Each structure stands twice: as C-alpha cells, then as structure tokens.
Tab-separated table of C-alpha atoms and ligand atoms in Angstrom:
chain	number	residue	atom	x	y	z
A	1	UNK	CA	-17.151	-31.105	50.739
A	2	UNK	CA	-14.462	-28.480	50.482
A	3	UNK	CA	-14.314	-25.237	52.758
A	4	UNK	CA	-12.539	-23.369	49.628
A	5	UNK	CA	-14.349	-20.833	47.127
A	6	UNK	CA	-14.246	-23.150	43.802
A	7	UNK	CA	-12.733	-20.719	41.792
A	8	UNK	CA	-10.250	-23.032	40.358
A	9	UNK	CA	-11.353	-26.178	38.606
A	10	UNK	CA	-8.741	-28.866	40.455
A	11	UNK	CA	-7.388	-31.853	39.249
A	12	UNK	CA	-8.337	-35.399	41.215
A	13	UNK	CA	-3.971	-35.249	42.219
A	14	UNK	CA	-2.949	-33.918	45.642
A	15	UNK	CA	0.569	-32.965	44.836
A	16	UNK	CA	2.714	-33.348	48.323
A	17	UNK	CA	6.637	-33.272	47.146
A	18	UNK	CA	8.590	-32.123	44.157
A	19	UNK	CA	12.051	-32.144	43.592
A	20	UNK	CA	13.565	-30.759	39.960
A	21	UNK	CA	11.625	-31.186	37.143
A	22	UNK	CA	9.095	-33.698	38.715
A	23	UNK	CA	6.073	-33.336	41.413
A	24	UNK	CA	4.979	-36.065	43.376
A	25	UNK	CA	1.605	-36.555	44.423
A	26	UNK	CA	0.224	-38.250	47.425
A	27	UNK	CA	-0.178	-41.595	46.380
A	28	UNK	CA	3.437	-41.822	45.038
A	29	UNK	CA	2.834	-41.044	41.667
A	30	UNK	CA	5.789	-39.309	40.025
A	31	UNK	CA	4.617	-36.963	37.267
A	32	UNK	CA	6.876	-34.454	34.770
A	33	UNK	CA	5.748	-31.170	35.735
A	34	UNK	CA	5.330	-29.079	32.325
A	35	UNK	CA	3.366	-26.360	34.156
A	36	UNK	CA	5.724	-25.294	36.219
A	37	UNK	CA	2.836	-23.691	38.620
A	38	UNK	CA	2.021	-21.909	35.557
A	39	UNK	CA	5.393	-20.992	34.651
A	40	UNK	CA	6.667	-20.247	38.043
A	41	UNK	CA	9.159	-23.123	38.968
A	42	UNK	CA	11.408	-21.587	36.614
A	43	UNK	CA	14.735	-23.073	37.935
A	44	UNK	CA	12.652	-26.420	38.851
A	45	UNK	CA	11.582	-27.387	42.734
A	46	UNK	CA	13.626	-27.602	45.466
A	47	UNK	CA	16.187	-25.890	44.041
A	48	UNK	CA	19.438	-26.325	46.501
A	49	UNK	CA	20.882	-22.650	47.048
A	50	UNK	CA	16.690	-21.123	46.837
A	51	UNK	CA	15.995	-23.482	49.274
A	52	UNK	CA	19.008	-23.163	51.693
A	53	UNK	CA	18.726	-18.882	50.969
A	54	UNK	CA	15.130	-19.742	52.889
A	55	UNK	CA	15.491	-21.220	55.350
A	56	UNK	CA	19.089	-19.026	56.332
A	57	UNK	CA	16.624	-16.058	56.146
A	58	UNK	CA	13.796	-17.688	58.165
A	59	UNK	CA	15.782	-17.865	61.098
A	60	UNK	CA	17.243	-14.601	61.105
A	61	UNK	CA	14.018	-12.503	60.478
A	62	UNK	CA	10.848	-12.725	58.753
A	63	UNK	CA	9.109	-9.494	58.477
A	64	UNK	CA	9.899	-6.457	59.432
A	65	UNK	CA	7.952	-4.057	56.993
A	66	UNK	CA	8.753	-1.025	55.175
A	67	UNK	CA	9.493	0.965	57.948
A	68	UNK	CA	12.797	-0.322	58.147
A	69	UNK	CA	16.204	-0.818	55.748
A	70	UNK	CA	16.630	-4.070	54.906
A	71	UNK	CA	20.558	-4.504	53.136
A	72	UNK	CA	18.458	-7.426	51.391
A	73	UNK	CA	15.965	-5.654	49.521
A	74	UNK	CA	18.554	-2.941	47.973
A	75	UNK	CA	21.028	-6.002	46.826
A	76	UNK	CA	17.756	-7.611	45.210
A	77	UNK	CA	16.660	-4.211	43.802
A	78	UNK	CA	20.041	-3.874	42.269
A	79	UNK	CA	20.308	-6.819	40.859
A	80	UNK	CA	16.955	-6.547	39.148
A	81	UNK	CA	17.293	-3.078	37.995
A	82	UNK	CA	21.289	-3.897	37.009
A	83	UNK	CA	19.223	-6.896	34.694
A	84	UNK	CA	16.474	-4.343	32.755
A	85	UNK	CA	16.774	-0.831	31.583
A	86	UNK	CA	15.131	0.546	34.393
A	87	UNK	CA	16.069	2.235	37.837
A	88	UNK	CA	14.067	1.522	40.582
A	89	UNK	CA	11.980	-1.128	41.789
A	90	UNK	CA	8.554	-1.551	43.993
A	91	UNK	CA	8.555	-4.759	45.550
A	92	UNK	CA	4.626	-6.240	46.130
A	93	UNK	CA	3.152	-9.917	46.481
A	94	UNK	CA	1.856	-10.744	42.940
A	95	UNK	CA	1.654	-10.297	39.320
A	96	UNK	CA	-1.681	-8.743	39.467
A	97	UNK	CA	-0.680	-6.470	42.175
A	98	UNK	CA	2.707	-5.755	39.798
A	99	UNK	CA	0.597	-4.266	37.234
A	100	UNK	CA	-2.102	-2.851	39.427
A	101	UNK	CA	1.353	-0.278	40.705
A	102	UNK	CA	2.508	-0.015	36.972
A	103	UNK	CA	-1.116	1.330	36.084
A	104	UNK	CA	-1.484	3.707	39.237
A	105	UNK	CA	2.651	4.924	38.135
A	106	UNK	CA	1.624	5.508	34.373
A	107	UNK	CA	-1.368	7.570	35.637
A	108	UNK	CA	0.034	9.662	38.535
A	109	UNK	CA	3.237	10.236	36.339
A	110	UNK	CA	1.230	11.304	33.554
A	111	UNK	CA	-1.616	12.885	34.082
A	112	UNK	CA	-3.216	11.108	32.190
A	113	UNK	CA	-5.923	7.840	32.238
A	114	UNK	CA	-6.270	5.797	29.451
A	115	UNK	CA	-4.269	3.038	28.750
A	116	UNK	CA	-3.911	0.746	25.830
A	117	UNK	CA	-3.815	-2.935	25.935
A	118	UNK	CA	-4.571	-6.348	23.624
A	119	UNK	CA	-6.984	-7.886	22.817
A	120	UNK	CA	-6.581	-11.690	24.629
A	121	UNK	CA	-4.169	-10.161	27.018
A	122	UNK	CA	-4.339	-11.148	30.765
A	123	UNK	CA	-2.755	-8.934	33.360
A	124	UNK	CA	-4.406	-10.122	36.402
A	125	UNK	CA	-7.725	-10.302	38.814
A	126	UNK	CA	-7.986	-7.285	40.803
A	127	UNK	CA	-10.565	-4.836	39.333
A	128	UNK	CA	-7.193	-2.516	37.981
A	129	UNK	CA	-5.401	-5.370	36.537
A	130	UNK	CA	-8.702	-7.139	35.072
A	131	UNK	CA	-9.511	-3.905	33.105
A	132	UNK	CA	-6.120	-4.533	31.539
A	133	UNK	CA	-7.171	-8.045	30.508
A	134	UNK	CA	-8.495	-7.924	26.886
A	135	UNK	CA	-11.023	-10.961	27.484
A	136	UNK	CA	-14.385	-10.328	28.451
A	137	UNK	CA	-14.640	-13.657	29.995
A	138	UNK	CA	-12.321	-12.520	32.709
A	139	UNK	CA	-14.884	-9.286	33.185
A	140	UNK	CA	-18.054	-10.819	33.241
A	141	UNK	CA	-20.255	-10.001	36.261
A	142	UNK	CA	-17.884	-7.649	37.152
A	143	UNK	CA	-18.983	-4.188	36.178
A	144	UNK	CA	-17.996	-1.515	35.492
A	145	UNK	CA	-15.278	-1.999	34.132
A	146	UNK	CA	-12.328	0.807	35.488
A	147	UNK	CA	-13.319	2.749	32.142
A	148	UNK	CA	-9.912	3.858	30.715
A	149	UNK	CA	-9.034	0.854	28.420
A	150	UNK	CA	-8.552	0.544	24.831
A	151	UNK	CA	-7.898	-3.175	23.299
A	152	UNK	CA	-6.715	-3.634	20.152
A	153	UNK	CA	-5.702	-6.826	18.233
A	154	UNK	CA	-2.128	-8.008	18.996
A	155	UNK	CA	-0.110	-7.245	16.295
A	156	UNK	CA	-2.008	-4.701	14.354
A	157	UNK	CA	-0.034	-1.614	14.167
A	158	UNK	CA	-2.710	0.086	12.454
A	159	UNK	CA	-5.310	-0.524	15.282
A	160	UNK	CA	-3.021	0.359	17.770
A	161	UNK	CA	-1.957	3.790	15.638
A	162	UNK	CA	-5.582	4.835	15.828
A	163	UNK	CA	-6.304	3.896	19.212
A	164	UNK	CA	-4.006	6.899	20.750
A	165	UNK	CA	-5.801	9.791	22.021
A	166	UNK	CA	-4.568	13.215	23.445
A	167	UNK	CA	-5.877	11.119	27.251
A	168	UNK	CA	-3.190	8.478	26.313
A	169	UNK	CA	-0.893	7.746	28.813
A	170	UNK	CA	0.593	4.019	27.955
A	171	UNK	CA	0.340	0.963	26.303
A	172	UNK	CA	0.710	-2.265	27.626
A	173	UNK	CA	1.943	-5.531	26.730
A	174	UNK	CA	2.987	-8.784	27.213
A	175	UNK	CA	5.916	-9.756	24.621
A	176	UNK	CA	4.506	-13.575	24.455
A	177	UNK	CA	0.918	-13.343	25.541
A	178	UNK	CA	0.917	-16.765	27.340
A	179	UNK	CA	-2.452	-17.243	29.189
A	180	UNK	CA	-4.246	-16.265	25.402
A	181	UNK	CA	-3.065	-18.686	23.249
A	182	UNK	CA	1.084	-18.733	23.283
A	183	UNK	CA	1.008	-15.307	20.448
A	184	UNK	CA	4.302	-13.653	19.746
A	185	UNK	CA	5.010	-10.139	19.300
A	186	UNK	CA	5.796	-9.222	16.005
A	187	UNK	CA	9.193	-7.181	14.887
A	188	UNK	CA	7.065	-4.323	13.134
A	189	UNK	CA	4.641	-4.104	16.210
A	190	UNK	CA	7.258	-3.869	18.319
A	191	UNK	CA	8.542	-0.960	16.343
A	192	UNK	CA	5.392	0.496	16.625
A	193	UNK	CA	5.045	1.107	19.854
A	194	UNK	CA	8.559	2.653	19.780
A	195	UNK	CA	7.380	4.746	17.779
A	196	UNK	CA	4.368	6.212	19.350
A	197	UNK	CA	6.041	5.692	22.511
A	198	UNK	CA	8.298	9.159	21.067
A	199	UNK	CA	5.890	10.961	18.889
A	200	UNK	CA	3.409	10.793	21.507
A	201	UNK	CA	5.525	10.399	24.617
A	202	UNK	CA	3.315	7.226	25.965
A	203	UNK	CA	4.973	4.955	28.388
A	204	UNK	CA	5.276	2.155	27.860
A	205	UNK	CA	4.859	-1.281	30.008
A	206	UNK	CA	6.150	-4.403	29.234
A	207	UNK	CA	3.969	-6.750	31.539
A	208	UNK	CA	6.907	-10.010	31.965
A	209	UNK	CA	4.840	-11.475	34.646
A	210	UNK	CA	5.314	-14.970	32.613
A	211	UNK	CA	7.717	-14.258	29.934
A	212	UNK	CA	10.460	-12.803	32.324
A	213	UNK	CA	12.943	-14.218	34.664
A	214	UNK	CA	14.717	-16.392	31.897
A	215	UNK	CA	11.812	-17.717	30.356
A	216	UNK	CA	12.597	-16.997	27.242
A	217	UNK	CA	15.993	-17.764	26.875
A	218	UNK	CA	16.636	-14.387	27.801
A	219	UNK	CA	16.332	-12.525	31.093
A	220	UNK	CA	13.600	-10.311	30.306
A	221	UNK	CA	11.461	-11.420	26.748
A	222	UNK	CA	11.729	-7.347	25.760
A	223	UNK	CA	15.788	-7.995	25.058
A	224	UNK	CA	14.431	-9.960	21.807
A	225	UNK	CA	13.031	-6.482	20.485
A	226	UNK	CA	14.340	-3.030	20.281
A	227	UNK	CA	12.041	-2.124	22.928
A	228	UNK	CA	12.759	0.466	25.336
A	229	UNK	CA	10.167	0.123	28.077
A	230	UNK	CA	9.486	2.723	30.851
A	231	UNK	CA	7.993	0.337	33.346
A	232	UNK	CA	8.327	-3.669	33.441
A	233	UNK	CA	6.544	-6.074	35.441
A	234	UNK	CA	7.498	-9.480	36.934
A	235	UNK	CA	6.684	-11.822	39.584
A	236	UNK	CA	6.170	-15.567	39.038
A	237	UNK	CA	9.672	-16.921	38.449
A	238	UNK	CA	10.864	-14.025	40.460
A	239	UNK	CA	10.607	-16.172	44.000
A	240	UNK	CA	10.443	-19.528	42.135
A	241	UNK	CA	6.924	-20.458	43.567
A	242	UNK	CA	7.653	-18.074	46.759
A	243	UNK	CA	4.721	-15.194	46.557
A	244	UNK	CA	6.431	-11.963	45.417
A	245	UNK	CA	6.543	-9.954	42.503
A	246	UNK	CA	7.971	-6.536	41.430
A	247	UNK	CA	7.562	-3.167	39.656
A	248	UNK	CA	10.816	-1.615	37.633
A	249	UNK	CA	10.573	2.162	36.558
A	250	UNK	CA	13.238	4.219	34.897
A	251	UNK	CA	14.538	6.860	37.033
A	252	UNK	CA	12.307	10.000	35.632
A	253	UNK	CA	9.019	7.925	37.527
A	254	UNK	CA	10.658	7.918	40.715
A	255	UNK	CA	9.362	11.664	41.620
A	256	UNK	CA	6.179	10.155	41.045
A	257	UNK	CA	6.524	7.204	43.854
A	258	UNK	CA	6.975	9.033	46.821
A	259	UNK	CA	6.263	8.065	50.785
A	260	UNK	CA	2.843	7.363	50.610
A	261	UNK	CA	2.032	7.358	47.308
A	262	UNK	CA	1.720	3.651	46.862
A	263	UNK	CA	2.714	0.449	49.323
A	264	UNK	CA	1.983	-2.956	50.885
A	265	UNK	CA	2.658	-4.437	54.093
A	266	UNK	CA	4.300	-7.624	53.103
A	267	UNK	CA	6.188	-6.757	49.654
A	268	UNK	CA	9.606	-6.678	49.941
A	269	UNK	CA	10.095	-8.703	52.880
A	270	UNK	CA	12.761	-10.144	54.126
A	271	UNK	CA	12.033	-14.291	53.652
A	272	UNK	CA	10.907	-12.848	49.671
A	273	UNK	CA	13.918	-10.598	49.370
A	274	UNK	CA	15.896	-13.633	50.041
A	275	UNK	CA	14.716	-16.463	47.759
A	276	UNK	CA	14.600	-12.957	45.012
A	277	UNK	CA	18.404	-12.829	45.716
A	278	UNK	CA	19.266	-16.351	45.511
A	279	UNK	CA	17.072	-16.937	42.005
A	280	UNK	CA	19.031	-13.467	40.692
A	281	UNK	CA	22.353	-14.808	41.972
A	282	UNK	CA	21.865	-18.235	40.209
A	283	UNK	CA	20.742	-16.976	36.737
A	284	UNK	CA	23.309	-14.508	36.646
A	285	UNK	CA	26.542	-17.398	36.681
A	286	UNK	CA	28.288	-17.467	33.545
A	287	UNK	CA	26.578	-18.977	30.579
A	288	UNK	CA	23.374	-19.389	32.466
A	289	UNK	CA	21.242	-17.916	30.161
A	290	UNK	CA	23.004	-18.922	26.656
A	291	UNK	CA	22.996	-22.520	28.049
A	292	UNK	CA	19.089	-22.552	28.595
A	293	UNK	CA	18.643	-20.368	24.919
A	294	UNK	CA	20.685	-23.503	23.680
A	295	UNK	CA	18.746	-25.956	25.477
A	296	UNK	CA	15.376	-24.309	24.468
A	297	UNK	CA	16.312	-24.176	21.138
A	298	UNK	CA	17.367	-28.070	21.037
A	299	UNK	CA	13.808	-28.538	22.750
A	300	UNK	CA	12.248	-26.652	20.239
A	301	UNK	CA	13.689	-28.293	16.988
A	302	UNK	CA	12.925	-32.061	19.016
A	303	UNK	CA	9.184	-30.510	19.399
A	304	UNK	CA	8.967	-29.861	15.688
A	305	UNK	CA	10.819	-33.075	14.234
A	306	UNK	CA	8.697	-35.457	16.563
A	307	UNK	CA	5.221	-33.512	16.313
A	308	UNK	CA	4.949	-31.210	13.186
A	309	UNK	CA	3.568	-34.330	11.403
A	310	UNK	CA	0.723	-35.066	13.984
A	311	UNK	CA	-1.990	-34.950	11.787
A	312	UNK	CA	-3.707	-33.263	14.831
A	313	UNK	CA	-1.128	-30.504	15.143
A	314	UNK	CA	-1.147	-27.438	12.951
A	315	UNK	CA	1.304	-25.557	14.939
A	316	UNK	CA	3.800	-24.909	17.371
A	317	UNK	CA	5.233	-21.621	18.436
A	318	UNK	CA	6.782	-19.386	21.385
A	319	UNK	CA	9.601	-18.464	22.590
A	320	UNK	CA	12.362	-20.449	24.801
A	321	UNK	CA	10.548	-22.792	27.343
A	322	UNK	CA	7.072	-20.962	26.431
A	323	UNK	CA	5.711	-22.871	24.294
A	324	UNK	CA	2.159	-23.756	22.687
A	325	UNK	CA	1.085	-26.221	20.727
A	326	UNK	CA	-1.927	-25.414	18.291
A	327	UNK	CA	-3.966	-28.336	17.516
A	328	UNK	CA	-7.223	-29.101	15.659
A	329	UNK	CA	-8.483	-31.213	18.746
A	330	UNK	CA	-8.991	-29.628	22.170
A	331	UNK	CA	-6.153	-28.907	24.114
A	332	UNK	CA	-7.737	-30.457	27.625
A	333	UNK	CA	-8.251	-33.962	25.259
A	334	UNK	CA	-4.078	-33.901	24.688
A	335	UNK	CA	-3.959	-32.769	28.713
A	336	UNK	CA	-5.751	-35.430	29.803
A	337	UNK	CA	-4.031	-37.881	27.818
A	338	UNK	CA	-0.542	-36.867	28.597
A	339	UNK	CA	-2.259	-36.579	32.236
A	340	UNK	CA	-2.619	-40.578	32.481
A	341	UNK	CA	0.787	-41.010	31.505
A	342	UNK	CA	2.672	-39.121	33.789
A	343	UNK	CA	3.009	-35.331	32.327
A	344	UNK	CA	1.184	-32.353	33.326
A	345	UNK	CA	0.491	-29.571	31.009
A	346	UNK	CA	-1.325	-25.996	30.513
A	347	UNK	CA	-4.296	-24.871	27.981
A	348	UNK	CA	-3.818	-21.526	26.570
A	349	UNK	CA	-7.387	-21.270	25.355
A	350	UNK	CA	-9.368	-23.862	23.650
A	351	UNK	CA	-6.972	-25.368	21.194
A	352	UNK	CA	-3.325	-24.198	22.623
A	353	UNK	CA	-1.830	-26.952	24.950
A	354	UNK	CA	1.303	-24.891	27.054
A	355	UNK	CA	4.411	-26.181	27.767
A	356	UNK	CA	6.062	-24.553	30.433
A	357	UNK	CA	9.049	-26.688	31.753
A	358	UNK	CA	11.580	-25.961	34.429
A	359	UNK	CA	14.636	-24.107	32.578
A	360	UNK	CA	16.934	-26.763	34.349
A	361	UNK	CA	15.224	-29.782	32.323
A	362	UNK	CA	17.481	-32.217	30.801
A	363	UNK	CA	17.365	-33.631	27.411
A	364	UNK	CA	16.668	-36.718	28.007
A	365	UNK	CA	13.472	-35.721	30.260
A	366	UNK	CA	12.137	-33.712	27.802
A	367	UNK	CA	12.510	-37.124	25.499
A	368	UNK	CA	10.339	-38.640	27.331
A	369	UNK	CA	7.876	-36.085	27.530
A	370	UNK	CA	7.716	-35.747	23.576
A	371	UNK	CA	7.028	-39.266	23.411
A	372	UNK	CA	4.247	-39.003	25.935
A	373	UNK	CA	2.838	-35.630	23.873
A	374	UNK	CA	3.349	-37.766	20.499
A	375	UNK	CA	1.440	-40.746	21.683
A	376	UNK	CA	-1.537	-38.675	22.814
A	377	UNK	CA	-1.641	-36.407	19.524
A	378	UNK	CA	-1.720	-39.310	17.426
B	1	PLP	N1	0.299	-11.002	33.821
B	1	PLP	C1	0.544	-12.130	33.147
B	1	PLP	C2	1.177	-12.038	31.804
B	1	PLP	C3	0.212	-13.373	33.691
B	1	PLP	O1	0.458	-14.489	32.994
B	1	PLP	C4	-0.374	-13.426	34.976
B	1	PLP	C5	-0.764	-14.704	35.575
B	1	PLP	O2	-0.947	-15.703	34.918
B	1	PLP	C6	-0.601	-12.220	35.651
B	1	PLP	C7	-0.251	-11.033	35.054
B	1	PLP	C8	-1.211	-12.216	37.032
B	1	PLP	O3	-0.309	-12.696	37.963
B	1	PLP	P1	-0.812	-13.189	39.412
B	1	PLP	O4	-1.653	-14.390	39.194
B	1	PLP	O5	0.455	-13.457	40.160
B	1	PLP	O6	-1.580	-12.069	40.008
C-alpha cells in the first residue's frame, strides 16, 4: 500500500545513493544511470563543487524570498543571460512553471493569445503548459483545453506558414523534441520560423527545458541553428537534480515583467541560486563544452558502429548526449533487458529507447553500456 497518487508507473528499485555516472539502489545493486532523472544529472551525481556550493549555502541562509537582494541570484542571472542572447531572467521551480511564465510574457507583451506549437511536443503539466503539449494523451480528461493553441507537424514549414493568424503572438519549440520520440529540428524549419518571426513580428520561444544546459554539446541546443529566440526556457540540468528552473527574455520584454506582474515564493532562492552558480561556473571552464561535443560525438559514432546492424534497430538519432534509438521492437522490451543487466534507460514513445547519460561519462563506461544495449537488441 502506498500513501502516493500513482501517477508515475515505478520501477521494483529503490534507488538510495549515486555517485557519477552510477545510482545505487537499496539492496547494493550498482546500475549505469542513462536517464539521468530524465536528463537532469547533467554533470553526473554528487558532483564535488555542486555539492560543496550546497551545503556552503545551506548554512548561511535558505530562503529569504523576493523581497530581498540576494548578490547570488544577479551573479546566476548574469551568467545565464551572459550564456543566451537574452537579457533578463525569471527564476521559478520547474520546467512546466518555465514555460507557464514564457506563455503569460508572450501574451502580456503582445497583446495577443494564440500561440503555435508541435505536434508531439511536451512542455509540461500545469493546465498553461499542457495546452502547449501537442499530445492529446497528455490532455485527456482535462478539458478545456486553454483554447489558444495551434499544433502543427514538426518540421513542416508549410503547416506552420499557414497556421499564423493576425491573433498570433509566438511559436514555440523545442530544438530536439525529447519526451516525443528524440525528433530533430530541421535547418529549413528553423529558417522558417526566422522568418515569420520578422514578417510577422511573432516571438519566438525556444523551450530548452531538456536540450539546454550542455546537453547537446552546446550550451543552449538553439546555438546549432541561426535562431534568434525572444524567450528561452530551462530548468532540469539547470540545478543538476536540485528543483529550479528559469525564464530568459531579451531586454524589450522586460517592460512587460513588472512588480507584480508575475512571481513565486520559492524561485530564485538562495540554496537554488547556489547549486545554479556552481553548475554555470563548472560548464563555463575552458574546453568544457568542446570536450563533451567531442566526447558525444565519439559516443555517437561507437552507438552506430556497434548497433546500426541490429537487425532490430532502424535508427539512431539526436543530438550530443540526447539520443534515441528507433527500433522495430518496443522500446520498454530493450529497457527491461538492459534493466536486468545493470543500465537504466528512457522510452520516448513506443518504439524510441532514450539515452540520456551524464555529460561527464567516460569512454570506457559508455563501452560497457553499448555492450549491454547490443546484447538486448540482438
Ligand atoms: N519541456 C520539456 C521539453 C520537457 O522535457 C519537460 C519535462 O520533461 C518539461 C518541459 C516540463 O518540465 P517539468 O517536469 O520540470 O515541469
């Protein structure tokens, strides 16, 4: 008997420790963590200077709220907006909560209501960020629906050409759409939405919730494109499995954001602020990020020597250390496979197994993880 809502389907593991690329559970078992807490762990668990930028903060002061000035939050709002092509930054709990600001921005700053997103997105589970989502599963029983979304298919400039109306005030977007199937943005999409984004002055918002924070290979996943956006959103690797998560707007949406026009009690704080610092401060050394594009692409070419000629694979794409794996059988079959022998891993829909591993992973764990996947898609 269990005293929580079952909204998550849990595995039979109770995970107590984890310490780099691995989680322990608590009967001892070591396993290779490929989910990263769905692609949070970026820079792996327990990191040294996260950890240590904790628990300095937690005995100086916790919370404080808004109210005050915290020396903190500016150094980690500069260092976020000095990574992205945007100016300010609202500081909240979540990813959900993230986009639920970048929505309420693009429509006070507007004007306007409706708001264009993909089809097979996911932006969240509040009722603002679910309207986003372009999955119905993620809507059902939930109605109405916040009535000012347009989907269109991912990648289809044409659709998303004809979906602007006079009402339009942004589109949407997540550069890799992880949670629906590992799909990549395309070049001439991404030019698109430049486009419209000037003839019909939409904003646009770049939703990096999974695909920021180094993911990638790069800091933010936009940097791949010639994409300009007016609002990005993050959180996930942002506090490197500590709850926070952030809105960045360019400097002509500040009017917009004024005292009272949007808030929460706990983003921002002062333990969040901290570990935000300390994950900034480490993936801005020298060479961070070119060593992990390196080190993805090494993973990537490994992936597709040792598992191209699956006969249950037909493909494998994404971007960095986001990664899916299309295969003809269903993707919680390879799971529970590579499950038994030590390596967790993500579905992205029905046939899409995930791989989301730390950033920090070393060659030769990653060996032993493709020898694990191998086994199980054979
Ligand atoms: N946006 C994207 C792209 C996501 O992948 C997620 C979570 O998986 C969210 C938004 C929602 O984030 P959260 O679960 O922190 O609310």
């Amino acid at each position: 008997m269990s005293y929580l809502f079952p909204t998550y389907t849990k595995k039979e593991i109770q995970l107590t420790q984890g310490k780099g690329s691995y989680v322990y559970s608590q009967d001892g078992t070591c396993y290779q963590d490929f989910m990263s807490g769905i692609a949070v762990t970026n820079l792996g668990h327990g990191h040294p200077a996260i950890v240590q930028a904790l628990h300095k903060q937690a005995d100086l002061l916790w919370h404080g709220s808004n109210l005050f000035h915290y020396e903190i939050q500016e150094q980690a709002a500069k260092m976020l907006v000095e990574k992205s092509v945007c100016d300010a930054v609202f500081f909240c709990n979540s990813g959900a909560e993230a986009n639920e600001a970048a929505i309420k921005l693009a429509r006070k700053a507007s004007g306007k209501s409706h708001i264009i997103t993909m089809n097979q997105s996911f932006h969240g589970r509040t009722l603002g960020s679910m309207a986003a989502t372009g999955q119905e599963a993620v809507h059902q029983g939930y109605g109405p629906m916040l009535d000012s979304f347009t989907y269109v298919p991912f990648n289809d400039s044409e659709a998303l050409e004809l979906a602007v109306q006079p009402e339009t005030a942004a589109i949407m977007i997540e550069v890799v759409q992880g949670e629906g199937g590992v799909h990549i943005l395309s070049e001439q999409f991404a030019s698109t939405i430049m486009k419209l984004k000037k003839e019909k002055n939409l904003l646009v918002i770049i939703d990096e919730i999974q695909t920021g924070i180094g993911r990638t290979g790069t800091f933010f996943a936009y940097e791949h494109y010639q994409l300009d956006p007016d609002v990005i959103t993050v959180a996930k690797g942002l506090g490197n499995g500590f709850p926070v998560g952030a809105m960045l707007g360019k400097s002509n949406l500040i009017e917009h954001f004024q005292a009272g026009a949007h808030g929460s009690t706990f983003g921002g704080n002062p333990l969040a602020m901290a570990v935000v610092k300390a994950v900034l401060e480490t993936m801005s050394q020298p060479q961070f990020l070119q060593e992990i594009k390196d080190k993805a692409d090494r993973f990537n070419d490994t992936l597709r020597q040792e598992l191209l000629a699956c006969a249950s694979v037909k493909d494998i794409r994404g971007s960095g250390f986001l990664i899916g794996i299309e295969t003809t059988v269903l993707a919680q079959e390879v799971i529970d496979a590579c499950e038994k022998k030590g390596l967790l891993l993500l579905p992205a829909g029905k046939h899409v197994t995930r791989l989301l591993p730390s950033l920090l992973i070393e060659e030769q764990e990653w060996n032993e993880a493709v020898s694990i996947l191998k086994a199980a898609l054979n």
